[in-house]
mmCIF file with all atom_site columns, C-alpha atoms in Angstrom:
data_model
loop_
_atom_site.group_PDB
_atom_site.id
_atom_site.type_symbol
_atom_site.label_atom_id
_atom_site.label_alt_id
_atom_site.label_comp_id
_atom_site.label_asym_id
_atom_site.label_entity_id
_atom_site.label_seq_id
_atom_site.pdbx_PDB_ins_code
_atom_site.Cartn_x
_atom_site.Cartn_y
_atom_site.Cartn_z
_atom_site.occupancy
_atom_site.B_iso_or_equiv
_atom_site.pdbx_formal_charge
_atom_site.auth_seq_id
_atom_site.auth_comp_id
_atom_site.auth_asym_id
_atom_site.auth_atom_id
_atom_site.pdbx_PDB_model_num
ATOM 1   C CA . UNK A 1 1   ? 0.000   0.000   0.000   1.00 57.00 ? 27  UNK A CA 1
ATOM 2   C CA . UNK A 1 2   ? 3.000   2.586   0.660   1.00 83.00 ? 28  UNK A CA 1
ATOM 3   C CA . UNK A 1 3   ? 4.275   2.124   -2.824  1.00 89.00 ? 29  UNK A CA 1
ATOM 4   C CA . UNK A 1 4   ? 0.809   3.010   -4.520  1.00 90.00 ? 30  UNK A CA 1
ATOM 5   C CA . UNK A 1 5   ? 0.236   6.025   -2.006  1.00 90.00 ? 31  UNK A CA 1
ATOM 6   C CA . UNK A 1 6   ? 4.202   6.850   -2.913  1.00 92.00 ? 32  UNK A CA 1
ATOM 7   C CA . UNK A 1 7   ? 2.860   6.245   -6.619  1.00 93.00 ? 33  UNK A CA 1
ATOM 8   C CA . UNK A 1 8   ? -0.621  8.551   -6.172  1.00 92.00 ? 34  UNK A CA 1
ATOM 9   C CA . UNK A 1 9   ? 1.841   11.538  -4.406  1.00 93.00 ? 35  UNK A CA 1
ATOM 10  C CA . UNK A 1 10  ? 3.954   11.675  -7.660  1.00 94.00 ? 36  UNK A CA 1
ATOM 11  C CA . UNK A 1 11  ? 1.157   11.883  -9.938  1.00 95.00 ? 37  UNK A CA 1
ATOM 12  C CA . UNK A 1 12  ? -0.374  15.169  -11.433 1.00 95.00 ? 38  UNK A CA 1
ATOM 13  C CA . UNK A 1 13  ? -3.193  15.608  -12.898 1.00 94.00 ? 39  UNK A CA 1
ATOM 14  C CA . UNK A 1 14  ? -6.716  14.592  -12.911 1.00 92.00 ? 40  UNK A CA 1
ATOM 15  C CA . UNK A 1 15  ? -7.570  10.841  -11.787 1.00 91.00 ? 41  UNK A CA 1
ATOM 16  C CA . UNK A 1 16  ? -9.413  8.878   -9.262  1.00 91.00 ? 42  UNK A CA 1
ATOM 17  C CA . UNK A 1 17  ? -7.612  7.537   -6.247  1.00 91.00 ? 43  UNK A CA 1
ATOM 18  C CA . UNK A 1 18  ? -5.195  4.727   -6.805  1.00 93.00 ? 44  UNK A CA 1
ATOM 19  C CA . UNK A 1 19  ? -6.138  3.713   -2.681  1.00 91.00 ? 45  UNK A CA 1
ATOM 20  C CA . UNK A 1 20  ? -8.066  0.551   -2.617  1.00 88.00 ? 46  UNK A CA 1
ATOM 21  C CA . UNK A 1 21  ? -7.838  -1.946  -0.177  1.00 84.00 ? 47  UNK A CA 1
ATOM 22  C CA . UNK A 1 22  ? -6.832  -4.954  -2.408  1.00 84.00 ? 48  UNK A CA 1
ATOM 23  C CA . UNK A 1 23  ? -5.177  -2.879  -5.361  1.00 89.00 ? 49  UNK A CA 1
ATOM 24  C CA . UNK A 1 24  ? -0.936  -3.591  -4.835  1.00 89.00 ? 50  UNK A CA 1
ATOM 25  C CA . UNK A 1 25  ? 1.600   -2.316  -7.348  1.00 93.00 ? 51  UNK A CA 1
ATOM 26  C CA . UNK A 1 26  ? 3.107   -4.749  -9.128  1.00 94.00 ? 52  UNK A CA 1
ATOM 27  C CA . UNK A 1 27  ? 5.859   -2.552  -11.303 1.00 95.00 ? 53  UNK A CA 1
ATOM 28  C CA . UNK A 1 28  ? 7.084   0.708   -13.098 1.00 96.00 ? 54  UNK A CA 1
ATOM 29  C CA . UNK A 1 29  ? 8.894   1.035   -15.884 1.00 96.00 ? 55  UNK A CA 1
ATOM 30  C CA . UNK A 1 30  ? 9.895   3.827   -18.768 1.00 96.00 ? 56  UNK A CA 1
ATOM 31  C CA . UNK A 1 31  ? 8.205   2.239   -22.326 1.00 97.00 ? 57  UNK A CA 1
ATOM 32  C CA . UNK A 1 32  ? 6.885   3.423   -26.057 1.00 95.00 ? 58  UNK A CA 1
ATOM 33  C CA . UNK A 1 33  ? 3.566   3.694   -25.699 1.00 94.00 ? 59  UNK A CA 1
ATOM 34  C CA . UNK A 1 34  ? 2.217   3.624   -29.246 1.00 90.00 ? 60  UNK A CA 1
ATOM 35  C CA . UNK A 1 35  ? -1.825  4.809   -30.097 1.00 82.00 ? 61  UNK A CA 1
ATOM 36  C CA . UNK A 1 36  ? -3.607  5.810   -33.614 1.00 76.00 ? 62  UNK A CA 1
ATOM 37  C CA . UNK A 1 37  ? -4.674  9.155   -33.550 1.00 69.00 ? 63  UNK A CA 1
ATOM 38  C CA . UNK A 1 38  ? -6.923  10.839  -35.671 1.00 69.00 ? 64  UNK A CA 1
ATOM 39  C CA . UNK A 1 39  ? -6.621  9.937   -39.509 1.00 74.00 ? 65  UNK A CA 1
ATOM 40  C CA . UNK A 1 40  ? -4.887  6.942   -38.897 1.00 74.00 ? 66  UNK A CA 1
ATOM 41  C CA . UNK A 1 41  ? -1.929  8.875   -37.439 1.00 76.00 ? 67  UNK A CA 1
ATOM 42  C CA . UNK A 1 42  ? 0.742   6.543   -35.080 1.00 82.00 ? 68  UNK A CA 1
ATOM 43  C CA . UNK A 1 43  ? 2.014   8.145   -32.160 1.00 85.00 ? 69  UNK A CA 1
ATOM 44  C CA . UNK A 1 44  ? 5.241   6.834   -30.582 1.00 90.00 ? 70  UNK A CA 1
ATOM 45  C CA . UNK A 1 45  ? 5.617   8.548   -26.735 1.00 94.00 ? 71  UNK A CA 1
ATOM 46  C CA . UNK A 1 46  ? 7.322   7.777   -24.270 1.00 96.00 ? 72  UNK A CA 1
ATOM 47  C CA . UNK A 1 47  ? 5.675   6.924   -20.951 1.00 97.00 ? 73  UNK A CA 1
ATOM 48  C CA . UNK A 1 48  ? 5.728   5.621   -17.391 1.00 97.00 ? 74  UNK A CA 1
ATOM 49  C CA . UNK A 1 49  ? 3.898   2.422   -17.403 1.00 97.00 ? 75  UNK A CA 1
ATOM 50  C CA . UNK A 1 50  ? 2.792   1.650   -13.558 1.00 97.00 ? 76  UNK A CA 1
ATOM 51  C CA . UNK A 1 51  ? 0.853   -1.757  -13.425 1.00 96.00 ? 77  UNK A CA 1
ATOM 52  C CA . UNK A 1 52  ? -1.237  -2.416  -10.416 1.00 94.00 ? 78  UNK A CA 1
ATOM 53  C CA . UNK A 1 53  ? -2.971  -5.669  -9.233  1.00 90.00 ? 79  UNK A CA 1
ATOM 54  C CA . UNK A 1 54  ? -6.052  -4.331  -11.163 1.00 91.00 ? 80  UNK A CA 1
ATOM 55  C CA . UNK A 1 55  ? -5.019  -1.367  -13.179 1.00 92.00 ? 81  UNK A CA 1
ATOM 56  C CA . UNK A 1 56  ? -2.675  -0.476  -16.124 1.00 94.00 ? 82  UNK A CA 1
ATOM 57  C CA . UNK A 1 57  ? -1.896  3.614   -15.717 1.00 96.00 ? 83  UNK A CA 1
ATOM 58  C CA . UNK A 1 58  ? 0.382   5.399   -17.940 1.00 96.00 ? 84  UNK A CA 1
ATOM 59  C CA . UNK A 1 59  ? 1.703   9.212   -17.424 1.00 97.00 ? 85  UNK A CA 1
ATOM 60  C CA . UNK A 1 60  ? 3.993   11.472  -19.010 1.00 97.00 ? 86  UNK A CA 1
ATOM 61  C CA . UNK A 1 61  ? 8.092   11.005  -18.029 1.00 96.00 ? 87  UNK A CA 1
ATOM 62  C CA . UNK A 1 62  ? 7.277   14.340  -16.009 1.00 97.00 ? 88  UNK A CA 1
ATOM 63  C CA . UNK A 1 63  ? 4.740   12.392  -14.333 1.00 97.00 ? 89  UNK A CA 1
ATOM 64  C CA . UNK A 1 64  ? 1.681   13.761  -15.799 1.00 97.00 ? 90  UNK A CA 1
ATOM 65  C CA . UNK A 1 65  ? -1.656  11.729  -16.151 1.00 97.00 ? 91  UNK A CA 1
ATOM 66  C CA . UNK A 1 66  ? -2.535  10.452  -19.292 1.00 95.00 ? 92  UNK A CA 1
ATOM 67  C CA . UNK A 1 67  ? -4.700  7.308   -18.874 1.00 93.00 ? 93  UNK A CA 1
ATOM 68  C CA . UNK A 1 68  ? -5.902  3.888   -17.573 1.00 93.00 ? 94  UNK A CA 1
ATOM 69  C CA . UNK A 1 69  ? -7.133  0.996   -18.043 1.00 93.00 ? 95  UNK A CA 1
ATOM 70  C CA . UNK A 1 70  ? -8.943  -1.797  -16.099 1.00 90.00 ? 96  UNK A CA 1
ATOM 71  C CA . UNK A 1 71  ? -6.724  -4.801  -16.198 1.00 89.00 ? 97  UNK A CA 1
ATOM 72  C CA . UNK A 1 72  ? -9.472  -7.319  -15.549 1.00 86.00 ? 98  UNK A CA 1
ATOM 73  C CA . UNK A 1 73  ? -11.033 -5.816  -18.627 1.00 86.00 ? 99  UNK A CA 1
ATOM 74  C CA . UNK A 1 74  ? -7.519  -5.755  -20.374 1.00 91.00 ? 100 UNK A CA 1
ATOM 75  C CA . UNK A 1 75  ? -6.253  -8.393  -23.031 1.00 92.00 ? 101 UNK A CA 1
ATOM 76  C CA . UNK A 1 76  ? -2.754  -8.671  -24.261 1.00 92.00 ? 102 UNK A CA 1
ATOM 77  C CA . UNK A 1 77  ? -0.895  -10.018 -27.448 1.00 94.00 ? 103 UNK A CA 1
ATOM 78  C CA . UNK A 1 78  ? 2.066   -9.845  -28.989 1.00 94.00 ? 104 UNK A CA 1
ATOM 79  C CA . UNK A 1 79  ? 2.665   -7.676  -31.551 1.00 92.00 ? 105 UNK A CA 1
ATOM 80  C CA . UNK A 1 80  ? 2.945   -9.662  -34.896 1.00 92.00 ? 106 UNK A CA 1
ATOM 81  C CA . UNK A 1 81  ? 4.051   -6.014  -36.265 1.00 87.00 ? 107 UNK A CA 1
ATOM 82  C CA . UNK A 1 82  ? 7.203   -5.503  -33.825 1.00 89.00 ? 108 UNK A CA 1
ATOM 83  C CA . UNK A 1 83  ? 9.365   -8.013  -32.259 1.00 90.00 ? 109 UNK A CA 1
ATOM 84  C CA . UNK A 1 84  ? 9.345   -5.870  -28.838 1.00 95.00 ? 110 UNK A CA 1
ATOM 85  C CA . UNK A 1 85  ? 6.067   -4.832  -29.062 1.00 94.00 ? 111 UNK A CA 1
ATOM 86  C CA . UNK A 1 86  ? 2.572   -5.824  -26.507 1.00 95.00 ? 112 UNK A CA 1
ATOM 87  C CA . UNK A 1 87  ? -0.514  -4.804  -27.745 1.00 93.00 ? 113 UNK A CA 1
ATOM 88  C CA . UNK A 1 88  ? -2.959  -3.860  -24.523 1.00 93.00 ? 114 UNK A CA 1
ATOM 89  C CA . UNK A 1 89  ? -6.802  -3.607  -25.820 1.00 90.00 ? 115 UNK A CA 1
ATOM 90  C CA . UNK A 1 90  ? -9.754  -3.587  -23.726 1.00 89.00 ? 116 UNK A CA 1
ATOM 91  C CA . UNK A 1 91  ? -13.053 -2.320  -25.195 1.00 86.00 ? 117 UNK A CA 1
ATOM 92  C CA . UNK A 1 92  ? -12.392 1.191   -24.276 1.00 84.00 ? 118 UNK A CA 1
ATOM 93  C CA . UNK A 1 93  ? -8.584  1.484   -25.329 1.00 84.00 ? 119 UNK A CA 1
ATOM 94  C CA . UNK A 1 94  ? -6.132  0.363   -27.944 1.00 86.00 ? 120 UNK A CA 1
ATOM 95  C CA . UNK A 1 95  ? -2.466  0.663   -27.589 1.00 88.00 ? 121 UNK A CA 1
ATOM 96  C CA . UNK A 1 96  ? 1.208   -0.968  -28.045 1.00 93.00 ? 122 UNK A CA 1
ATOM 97  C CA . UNK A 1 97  ? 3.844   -1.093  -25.827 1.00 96.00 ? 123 UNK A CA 1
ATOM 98  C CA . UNK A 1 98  ? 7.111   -1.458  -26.830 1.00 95.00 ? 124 UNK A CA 1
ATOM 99  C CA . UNK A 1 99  ? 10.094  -2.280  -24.556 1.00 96.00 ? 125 UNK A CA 1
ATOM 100 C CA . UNK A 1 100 ? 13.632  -2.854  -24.793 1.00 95.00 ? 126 UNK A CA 1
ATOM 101 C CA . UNK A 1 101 ? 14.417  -5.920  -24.336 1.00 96.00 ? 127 UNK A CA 1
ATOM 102 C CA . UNK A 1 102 ? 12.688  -9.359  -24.764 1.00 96.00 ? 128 UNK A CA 1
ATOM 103 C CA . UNK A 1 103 ? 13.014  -9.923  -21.054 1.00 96.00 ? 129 UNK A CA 1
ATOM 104 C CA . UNK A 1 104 ? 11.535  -6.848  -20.449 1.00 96.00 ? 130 UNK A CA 1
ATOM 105 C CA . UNK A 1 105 ? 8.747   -7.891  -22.019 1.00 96.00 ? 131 UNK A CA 1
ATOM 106 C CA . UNK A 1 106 ? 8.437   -11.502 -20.295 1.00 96.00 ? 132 UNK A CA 1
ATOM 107 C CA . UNK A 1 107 ? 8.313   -10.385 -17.181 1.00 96.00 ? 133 UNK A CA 1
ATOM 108 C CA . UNK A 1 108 ? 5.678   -7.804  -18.051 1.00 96.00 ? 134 UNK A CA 1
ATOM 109 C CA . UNK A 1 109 ? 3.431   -10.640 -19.070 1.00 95.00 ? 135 UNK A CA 1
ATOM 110 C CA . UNK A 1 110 ? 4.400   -12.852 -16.407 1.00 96.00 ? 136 UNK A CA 1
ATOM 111 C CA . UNK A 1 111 ? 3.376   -9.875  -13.941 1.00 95.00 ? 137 UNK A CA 1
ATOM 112 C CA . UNK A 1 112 ? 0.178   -8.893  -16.203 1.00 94.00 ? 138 UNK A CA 1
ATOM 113 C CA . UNK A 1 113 ? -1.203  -12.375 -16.112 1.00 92.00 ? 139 UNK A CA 1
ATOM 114 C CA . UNK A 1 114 ? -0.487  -12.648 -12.599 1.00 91.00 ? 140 UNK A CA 1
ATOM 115 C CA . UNK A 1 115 ? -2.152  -9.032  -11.692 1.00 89.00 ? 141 UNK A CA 1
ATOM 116 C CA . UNK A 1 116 ? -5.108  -10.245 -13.738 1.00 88.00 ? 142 UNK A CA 1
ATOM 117 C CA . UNK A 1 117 ? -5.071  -13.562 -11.929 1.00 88.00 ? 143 UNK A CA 1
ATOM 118 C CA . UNK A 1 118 ? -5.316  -11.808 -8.523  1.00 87.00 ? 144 UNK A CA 1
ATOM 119 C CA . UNK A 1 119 ? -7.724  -9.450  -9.380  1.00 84.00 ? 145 UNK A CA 1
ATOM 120 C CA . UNK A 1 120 ? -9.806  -12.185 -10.375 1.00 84.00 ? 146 UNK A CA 1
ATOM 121 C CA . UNK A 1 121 ? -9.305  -13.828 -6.874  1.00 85.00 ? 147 UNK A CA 1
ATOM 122 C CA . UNK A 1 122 ? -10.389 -10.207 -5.604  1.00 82.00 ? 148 UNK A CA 1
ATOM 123 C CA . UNK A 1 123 ? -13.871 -9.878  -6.840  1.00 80.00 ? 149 UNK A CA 1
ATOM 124 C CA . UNK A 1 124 ? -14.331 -13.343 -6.210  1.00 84.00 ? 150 UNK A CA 1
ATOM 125 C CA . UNK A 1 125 ? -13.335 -13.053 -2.096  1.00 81.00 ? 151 UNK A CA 1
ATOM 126 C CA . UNK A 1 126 ? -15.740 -9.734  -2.606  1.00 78.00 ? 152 UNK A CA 1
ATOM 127 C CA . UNK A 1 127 ? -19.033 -11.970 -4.514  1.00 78.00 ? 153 UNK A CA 1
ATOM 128 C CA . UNK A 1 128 ? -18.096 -14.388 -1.708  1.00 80.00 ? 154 UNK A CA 1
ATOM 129 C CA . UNK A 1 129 ? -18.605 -12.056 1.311   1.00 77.00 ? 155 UNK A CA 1
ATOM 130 C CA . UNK A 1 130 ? -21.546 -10.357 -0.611  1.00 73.00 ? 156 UNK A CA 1
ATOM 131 C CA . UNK A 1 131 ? -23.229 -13.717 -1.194  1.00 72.00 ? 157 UNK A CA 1
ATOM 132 C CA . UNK A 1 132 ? -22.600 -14.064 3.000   1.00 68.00 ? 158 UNK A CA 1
ATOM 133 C CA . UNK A 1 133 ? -24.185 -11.158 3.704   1.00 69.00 ? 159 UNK A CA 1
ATOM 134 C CA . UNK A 1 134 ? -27.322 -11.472 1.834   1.00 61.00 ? 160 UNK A CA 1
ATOM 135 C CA . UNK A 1 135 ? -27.820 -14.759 2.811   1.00 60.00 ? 161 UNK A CA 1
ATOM 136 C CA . UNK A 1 136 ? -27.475 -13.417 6.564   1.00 64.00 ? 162 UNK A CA 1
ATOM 137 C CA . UNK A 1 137 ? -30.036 -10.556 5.817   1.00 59.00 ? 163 UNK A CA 1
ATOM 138 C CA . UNK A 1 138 ? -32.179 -13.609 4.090   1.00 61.00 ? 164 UNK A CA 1
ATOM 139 C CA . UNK A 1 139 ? -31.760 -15.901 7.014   1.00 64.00 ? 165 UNK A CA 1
ATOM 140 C CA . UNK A 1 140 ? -32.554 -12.914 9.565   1.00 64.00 ? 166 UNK A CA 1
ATOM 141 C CA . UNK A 1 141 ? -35.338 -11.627 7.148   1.00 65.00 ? 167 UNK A CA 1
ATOM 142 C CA . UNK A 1 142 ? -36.779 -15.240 7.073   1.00 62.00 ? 168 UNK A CA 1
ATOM 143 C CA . UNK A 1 143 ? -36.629 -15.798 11.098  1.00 66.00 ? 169 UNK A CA 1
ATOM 144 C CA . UNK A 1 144 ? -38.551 -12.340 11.454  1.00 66.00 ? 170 UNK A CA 1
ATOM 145 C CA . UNK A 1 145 ? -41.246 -13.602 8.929   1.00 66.00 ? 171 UNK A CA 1
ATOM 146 C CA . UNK A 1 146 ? -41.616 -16.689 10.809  1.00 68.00 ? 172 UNK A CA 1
ATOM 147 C CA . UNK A 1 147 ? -41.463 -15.509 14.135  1.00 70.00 ? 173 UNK A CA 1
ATOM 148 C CA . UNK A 1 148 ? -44.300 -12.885 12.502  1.00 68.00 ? 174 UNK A CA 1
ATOM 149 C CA . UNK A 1 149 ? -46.080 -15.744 11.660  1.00 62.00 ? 175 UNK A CA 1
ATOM 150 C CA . UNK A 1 150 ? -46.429 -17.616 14.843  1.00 70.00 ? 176 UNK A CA 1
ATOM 151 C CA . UNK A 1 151 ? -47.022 -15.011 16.842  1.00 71.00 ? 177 UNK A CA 1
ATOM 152 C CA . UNK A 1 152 ? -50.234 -14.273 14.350  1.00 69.00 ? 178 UNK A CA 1
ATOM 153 C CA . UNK A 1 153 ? -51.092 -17.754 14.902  1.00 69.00 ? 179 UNK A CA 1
ATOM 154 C CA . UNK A 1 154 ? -50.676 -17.632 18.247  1.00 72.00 ? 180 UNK A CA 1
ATOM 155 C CA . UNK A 1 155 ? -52.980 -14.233 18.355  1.00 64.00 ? 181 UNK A CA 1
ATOM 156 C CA . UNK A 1 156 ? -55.386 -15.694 16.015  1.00 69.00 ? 182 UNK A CA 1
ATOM 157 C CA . UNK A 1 157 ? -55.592 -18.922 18.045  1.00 67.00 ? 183 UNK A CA 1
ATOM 158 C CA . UNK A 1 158 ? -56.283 -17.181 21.070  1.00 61.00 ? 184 UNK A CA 1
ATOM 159 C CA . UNK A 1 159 ? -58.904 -14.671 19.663  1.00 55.00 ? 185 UNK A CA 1
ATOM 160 C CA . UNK A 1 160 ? -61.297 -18.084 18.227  1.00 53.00 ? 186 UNK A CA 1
ATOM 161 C CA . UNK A 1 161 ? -60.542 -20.129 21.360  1.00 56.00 ? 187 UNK A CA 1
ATOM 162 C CA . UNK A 1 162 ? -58.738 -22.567 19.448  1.00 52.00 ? 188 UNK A CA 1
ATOM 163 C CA . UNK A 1 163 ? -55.356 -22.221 20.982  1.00 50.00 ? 189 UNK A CA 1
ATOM 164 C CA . UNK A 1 164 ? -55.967 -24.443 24.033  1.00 48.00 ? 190 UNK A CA 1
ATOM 165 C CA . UNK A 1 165 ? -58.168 -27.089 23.013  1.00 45.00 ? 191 UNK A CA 1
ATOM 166 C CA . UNK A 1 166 ? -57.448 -30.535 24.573  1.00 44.00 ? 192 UNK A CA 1
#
């Protein structure tokens, strides 16, 4: 957690919090961030890549926000264009990353898939507790229905005499 509030410090610019709970940084690293801009133009900038259990966030080398993307959401491939290049698509966002050295790059899918992999085991610890708690509120919601119940029968059995026949 002190690395992503050392991380959220450094950053300028406008973006929601990178303080969650679960969310751990994973790595940072100088890349080529590549993108199509309008009319089919390719941009080629360099970036700080900062991958998080659950998030992929780029900025400017001066630190300066530039965008993000959901990691869960995120697929990657390798580039069948360049030999050092990832590309990072989601349904939102389209880009390449290009590093400098094949290792580079094999750990950065090594520690993708592995971010993905525990974000996965996030939400599912979360749909577990969630599922917990409703079926608490259920179970106590049921017990007040039934003890709603029998005390109507009870009242009602009482009221027509027919709660202590022998």
């Amino acid at each position: 957690m002190s690395k992503t509030l050392e991380v959220q410090s450094k950053i300028t610019g406008e973006f929601d919090s990178l303080i969650k709970p679960d969310r751990k940084m994973i790595r940072e690293d100088k890349l080529i961030k590549v993108t199509t801009g309008m009319f089919n133009s390719i941009k080629r900038k360099e970036r700080i890549v900062f991958l998080f259990s659950d998030l992929l966030l780029w900025t400017t080398t001066a630190l300066q926000f530039r965008g993000k993307m959901s990691l869960p959401a995120a697929r990657l491939e390798k580039s069948k264009k360049i030999s050092l290049g990832l590309e990072v698509s989601s349904s939102k966002e389209l880009c390449m990353l290009i590093f400098e050295s094949q290792a580079q790059m094999d750990q950065w899918i090594k520690d993708f898939e592995e971010g993905k992999k525990y974000a996965k085991q996030v939400r599912e610890r979360l749909r577990q507790v969630k599922r917990r708690t409703l079926d608490s509120k259920r179970g106590k919601a049921h017990t007040l229905v039934m003890n709603a119940f029998k005390t109507l029968e009870k009242k009602n059995g009482s009221e027509t005499g027919e709660g202590n026949r022998e």
